[in-house]
Amino acid sequence: MQLEDYFNFLAPNDIRLAGSRIGIETILYEYIYRARTPEEIAQTYPSITLEQVYATILYYLHNKETISKYIADWLEYCLKSEREQDENPPAFVVRLRQLKAERGAATQVLNEH
């Protein structure tokens, strides 16, 4: 089995573990940024095997420059999406915030009396 056989290369910015919907960025974020062991990662994601986790790490180590950019692009996309959602929240989020503010105001009035 070749190392690449562990992955589905769906697009240049979408590499997933074969047989799952988990992207390599998920595994590598846990490994690189959260300093989790391969065993901890495998326990967190029961749909993948320890072997798949090790294969992902090995793939990263063999392609460090390319995969580091892949992860940086993914993190940038996540931050951009988060900012956009904060700036333009869905209608239900706006409504929930209104309800929370109204409830908070009502509680404050009751506490003052």
Coordinates of N, CA and C in Angstrom, one line a residue:
M1 N 0.8 -1.2 0.0 CA 0.0 0.0 0.0 C 0.9 1.2 0.0
Q2 N 0.6 2.2 -0.9 CA 1.3 3.5 -0.9 C 0.7 4.4 0.1
L3 N 1.5 5.4 0.5 CA 1.0 6.3 1.5 C -0.2 7.1 1.0
E4 N -0.2 7.5 -0.3 CA -1.3 8.2 -0.9 C -2.6 7.4 -0.9
D5 N -2.5 6.1 -0.8 CA -3.7 5.3 -0.7 C -4.6 5.5 0.5
Y6 N -4.0 6.1 1.5 CA -4.8 6.4 2.7 C -5.7 7.7 2.6
F7 N -5.6 8.3 1.4 CA -6.3 9.6 1.3 C -7.1 9.7 0.0
N8 N -8.2 10.5 0.1 CA -8.9 10.9 -1.1 C -8.6 12.3 -1.4
F9 N -8.0 12.6 -2.6 CA -7.6 13.9 -3.0 C -8.8 14.5 -3.8
L10 N -9.7 15.1 -3.1 CA -10.9 15.6 -3.8 C -10.7 16.9 -4.5
A11 N -9.8 17.8 -4.0 CA -9.4 19.0 -4.6 C -8.1 19.4 -4.0
P12 N -7.4 20.4 -4.6 CA -6.1 20.8 -4.0 C -6.3 21.3 -2.5
N13 N -7.4 21.8 -2.2 CA -7.7 22.2 -0.8 C -8.6 21.3 0.0
D14 N -8.7 20.1 -0.5 CA -9.7 19.1 0.2 C -9.1 17.7 0.1
I15 N -8.3 17.4 1.1 CA -7.7 16.0 1.2 C -8.3 15.3 2.4
R16 N -9.0 14.2 2.2 CA -9.7 13.5 3.3 C -9.1 12.1 3.5
L17 N -9.3 11.6 4.7 CA -8.8 10.2 4.9 C -9.8 9.3 4.2
A18 N -9.2 8.3 3.5 CA -10.0 7.4 2.7 C -11.1 6.7 3.5
G19 N -12.3 6.6 3.0 CA -13.3 6.0 3.8 C -14.0 6.8 4.8
S20 N -13.6 8.1 4.9 CA -14.2 9.0 5.9 C -14.4 10.4 5.3
R21 N -15.1 11.2 6.1 CA -15.3 12.6 5.7 C -14.3 13.5 6.4
I22 N -13.4 12.9 7.1 CA -12.4 13.7 7.9 C -11.3 14.2 7.1
G23 N -11.1 15.5 7.1 CA -10.0 16.1 6.3 C -8.7 16.0 7.1
I24 N -7.5 15.9 6.3 CA -6.3 15.8 7.0 C -6.0 17.0 7.9
E25 N -6.6 18.2 7.6 CA -6.4 19.3 8.5 C -6.9 19.1 9.9
T26 N -8.0 18.3 10.0 CA -8.5 18.0 11.3 C -7.5 17.3 12.2
I27 N -6.9 16.3 11.6 CA -5.9 15.4 12.3 C -4.7 16.3 12.6
L28 N -4.2 17.0 11.6 CA -2.9 17.7 11.7 C -3.1 18.9 12.7
Y29 N -4.3 19.5 12.7 CA -4.5 20.6 13.7 C -4.3 20.1 15.1
E30 N -4.9 18.9 15.4 CA -4.8 18.3 16.7 C -3.4 18.0 17.0
Y31 N -2.7 17.5 16.0 CA -1.3 17.0 16.2 C -0.3 18.2 16.4
I32 N -0.4 19.2 15.5 CA 0.6 20.3 15.4 C 0.2 21.4 16.5
Y33 N -1.0 21.8 16.5 CA -1.4 23.0 17.3 C -1.9 22.6 18.7
R34 N -2.4 21.4 18.9 CA -2.9 21.1 20.2 C -2.0 20.0 20.9
A35 N -0.9 19.6 20.2 CA 0.1 18.7 20.7 C -0.5 17.4 21.2
R36 N -1.5 16.9 20.5 CA -2.1 15.7 20.9 C -1.4 14.5 20.3
T37 N -1.3 13.4 21.0 CA -0.6 12.2 20.5 C -1.5 11.5 19.4
P38 N -0.9 10.7 18.6 CA -1.7 10.0 17.6 C -2.8 9.1 18.3
E39 N -2.5 8.6 19.4 CA -3.4 7.7 20.2 C -4.6 8.6 20.6
E40 N -4.3 9.8 21.2 CA -5.4 10.6 21.6 C -6.3 11.1 20.4
I41 N -5.7 11.3 19.3 CA -6.5 11.7 18.1 C -7.4 10.6 17.7
A42 N -6.8 9.4 17.6 CA -7.6 8.2 17.2 C -8.8 8.0 18.1
Q43 N -8.6 8.2 19.4 CA -9.7 8.0 20.4 C -10.7 9.1 20.2
T44 N -10.3 10.3 19.8 CA -11.3 11.4 19.6 C -12.2 11.2 18.4
Y45 N -11.6 10.5 17.4 CA -12.3 10.3 16.1 C -12.4 8.8 15.9
P46 N -13.4 8.2 16.5 CA -13.5 6.7 16.4 C -13.8 6.1 15.0
S47 N -14.1 7.0 14.0 CA -14.4 6.5 12.7 C -13.1 6.3 11.9
I48 N -12.0 6.7 12.5 CA -10.7 6.4 11.8 C -9.8 5.6 12.7
T49 N -8.8 5.0 12.1 CA -7.9 4.1 12.8 C -6.6 4.8 13.2
L50 N -5.9 4.3 14.1 CA -4.6 4.8 14.6 C -3.7 4.8 13.4
E51 N -3.8 3.8 12.5 CA -2.9 3.7 11.3 C -3.2 4.9 10.4
Q52 N -4.4 5.3 10.3 CA -4.7 6.4 9.4 C -4.2 7.7 10.0
V53 N -4.2 7.8 11.3 CA -3.6 9.0 12.0 C -2.1 9.1 11.7
Y54 N -1.4 7.9 11.9 CA 0.0 7.9 11.6 C 0.3 8.2 10.2
A55 N -0.5 7.6 9.3 CA -0.3 7.9 7.8 C -0.4 9.4 7.5
T56 N -1.4 10.0 8.2 CA -1.6 11.5 8.0 C -0.4 12.3 8.4
I57 N 0.1 11.9 9.6 CA 1.3 12.6 10.1 C 2.5 12.3 9.2
L58 N 2.7 11.1 8.8 CA 3.8 10.8 7.9 C 3.7 11.5 6.6
Y59 N 2.5 11.6 6.0 CA 2.2 12.4 4.8 C 2.6 13.8 5.0
Y60 N 2.3 14.4 6.1 CA 2.6 15.8 6.5 C 4.2 15.9 6.5
L61 N 4.8 15.0 7.2 CA 6.3 15.0 7.3 C 7.0 14.9 6.0
H62 N 6.4 14.1 5.1 CA 7.0 13.9 3.8 C 6.8 15.1 2.8
N63 N 5.7 15.9 3.1 CA 5.3 17.0 2.3 C 5.1 18.3 3.1
K64 N 6.1 18.5 4.0 CA 5.9 19.5 5.0 C 5.6 20.9 4.5
E65 N 6.3 21.3 3.5 CA 6.1 22.7 2.9 C 4.7 22.8 2.3
T66 N 4.3 21.9 1.5 CA 3.0 21.9 0.8 C 1.9 21.8 1.8
I67 N 2.0 20.8 2.8 CA 0.9 20.6 3.7 C 0.8 21.8 4.8
S68 N 2.0 22.4 5.1 CA 2.0 23.5 6.0 C 1.2 24.7 5.3
K69 N 1.4 24.9 4.0 CA 0.6 25.9 3.3 C -0.9 25.5 3.3
Y70 N -1.2 24.2 3.0 CA -2.6 23.7 3.0 C -3.2 24.1 4.4
I71 N -2.6 23.8 5.5 CA -3.1 24.1 6.8 C -3.3 25.6 7.0
A72 N -2.3 26.3 6.6 CA -2.3 27.8 6.8 C -3.5 28.4 6.0
D73 N -3.7 27.9 4.8 CA -4.9 28.3 4.0 C -6.2 27.9 4.6
W74 N -6.2 26.7 5.2 CA -7.4 26.3 5.9 C -7.7 27.1 7.1
L75 N -6.7 27.5 7.9 CA -6.9 28.3 9.1 C -7.4 29.7 8.7
E76 N -6.8 30.2 7.6 CA -7.2 31.6 7.1 C -8.6 31.5 6.7
Y77 N -9.0 30.5 6.0 CA -10.4 30.3 5.5 C -11.4 30.3 6.7
C78 N -11.0 29.5 7.8 CA -11.8 29.4 9.0 C -12.0 30.8 9.7
L79 N -10.9 31.5 9.8 CA -11.0 32.8 10.4 C -11.8 33.8 9.6
K80 N -11.6 33.8 8.3 CA -12.4 34.6 7.4 C -13.9 34.3 7.5
S81 N -14.2 33.0 7.5 CA -15.6 32.6 7.6 C -16.2 33.0 8.9
E82 N -15.5 32.9 10.0 CA -15.9 33.3 11.3 C -16.2 34.8 11.4
R83 N -15.3 35.6 10.8 CA -15.5 37.1 10.8 C -16.7 37.4 10.0
E84 N -16.9 36.8 8.8 CA -18.1 37.0 8.0 C -19.4 36.7 8.7
Q85 N -19.4 35.6 9.4 CA -20.6 35.2 10.1 C -20.8 36.2 11.3
D86 N -19.8 36.6 12.0 CA -20.0 37.6 13.0 C -20.5 38.9 12.5
E87 N -20.1 39.3 11.3 CA -20.5 40.6 10.7 C -21.9 40.5 10.1
N88 N -22.2 39.3 9.6 CA -23.5 39.1 8.9 C -24.2 37.8 9.4
P89 N -24.6 37.8 10.7 CA -25.2 36.6 11.2 C -26.5 36.2 10.6
P90 N -26.8 34.9 10.6 CA -28.1 34.5 10.0 C -29.3 35.1 10.9
A91 N -30.4 35.2 10.2 CA -31.6 35.9 10.9 C -31.9 35.2 12.2
F92 N -31.8 33.9 12.3 CA -32.2 33.2 13.6 C -31.2 33.6 14.7
V93 N -29.9 33.9 14.4 CA -29.0 34.3 15.4 C -29.3 35.7 15.9
V94 N -29.7 36.6 14.9 CA -30.1 38.0 15.3 C -31.3 37.9 16.2
R95 N -32.2 37.1 15.9 CA -33.4 36.9 16.7 C -33.1 36.4 18.1
L96 N -32.2 35.4 18.2 CA -31.8 34.8 19.5 C -31.1 35.9 20.3
R97 N -30.3 36.7 19.7 CA -29.6 37.8 20.4 C -30.6 38.8 21.0
Q98 N -31.6 39.1 20.2 CA -32.7 40.0 20.6 C -33.4 39.5 21.8
L99 N -33.8 38.2 21.7 CA -34.5 37.6 22.9 C -33.6 37.6 24.1
K100 N -32.4 37.3 24.0 CA -31.4 37.3 25.1 C -31.3 38.7 25.7
A101 N -31.2 39.7 24.9 CA -31.1 41.1 25.4 C -32.4 41.5 26.1
E102 N -33.6 41.1 25.5 CA -34.9 41.4 26.2 C -35.0 40.7 27.5
R103 N -34.6 39.4 27.5 CA -34.6 38.7 28.8 C -33.7 39.3 29.8
G104 N -32.5 39.7 29.4 CA -31.6 40.3 30.3 C -32.1 41.6 30.9
A105 N -32.8 42.4 30.0 CA -33.3 43.7 30.4 C -34.5 43.4 31.4
A106 N -35.3 42.4 31.2 CA -36.4 42.1 32.1 C -35.9 41.6 33.4
T107 N -34.9 40.8 33.4 CA -34.3 40.4 34.7 C -33.7 41.5 35.5
Q108 N -33.1 42.4 34.8 CA -32.5 43.6 35.5 C -33.5 44.5 36.1
V109 N -34.7 44.7 35.4 CA -35.8 45.4 36.0 C -36.3 44.7 37.2
L110 N -36.5 43.4 37.2 CA -37.0 42.7 38.3 C -36.0 42.8 39.5
N111 N -34.7 42.7 39.3 CA -33.7 42.8 40.3 C -33.6 44.2 41.0
E112 N -34.0 45.2 40.2 CA -34.0 46.6 40.7 C -35.2 46.8 41.7
H113 N -36.2 46.0 41.6 CA -37.4 46.2 42.4 C -37.4 45.3 43.5

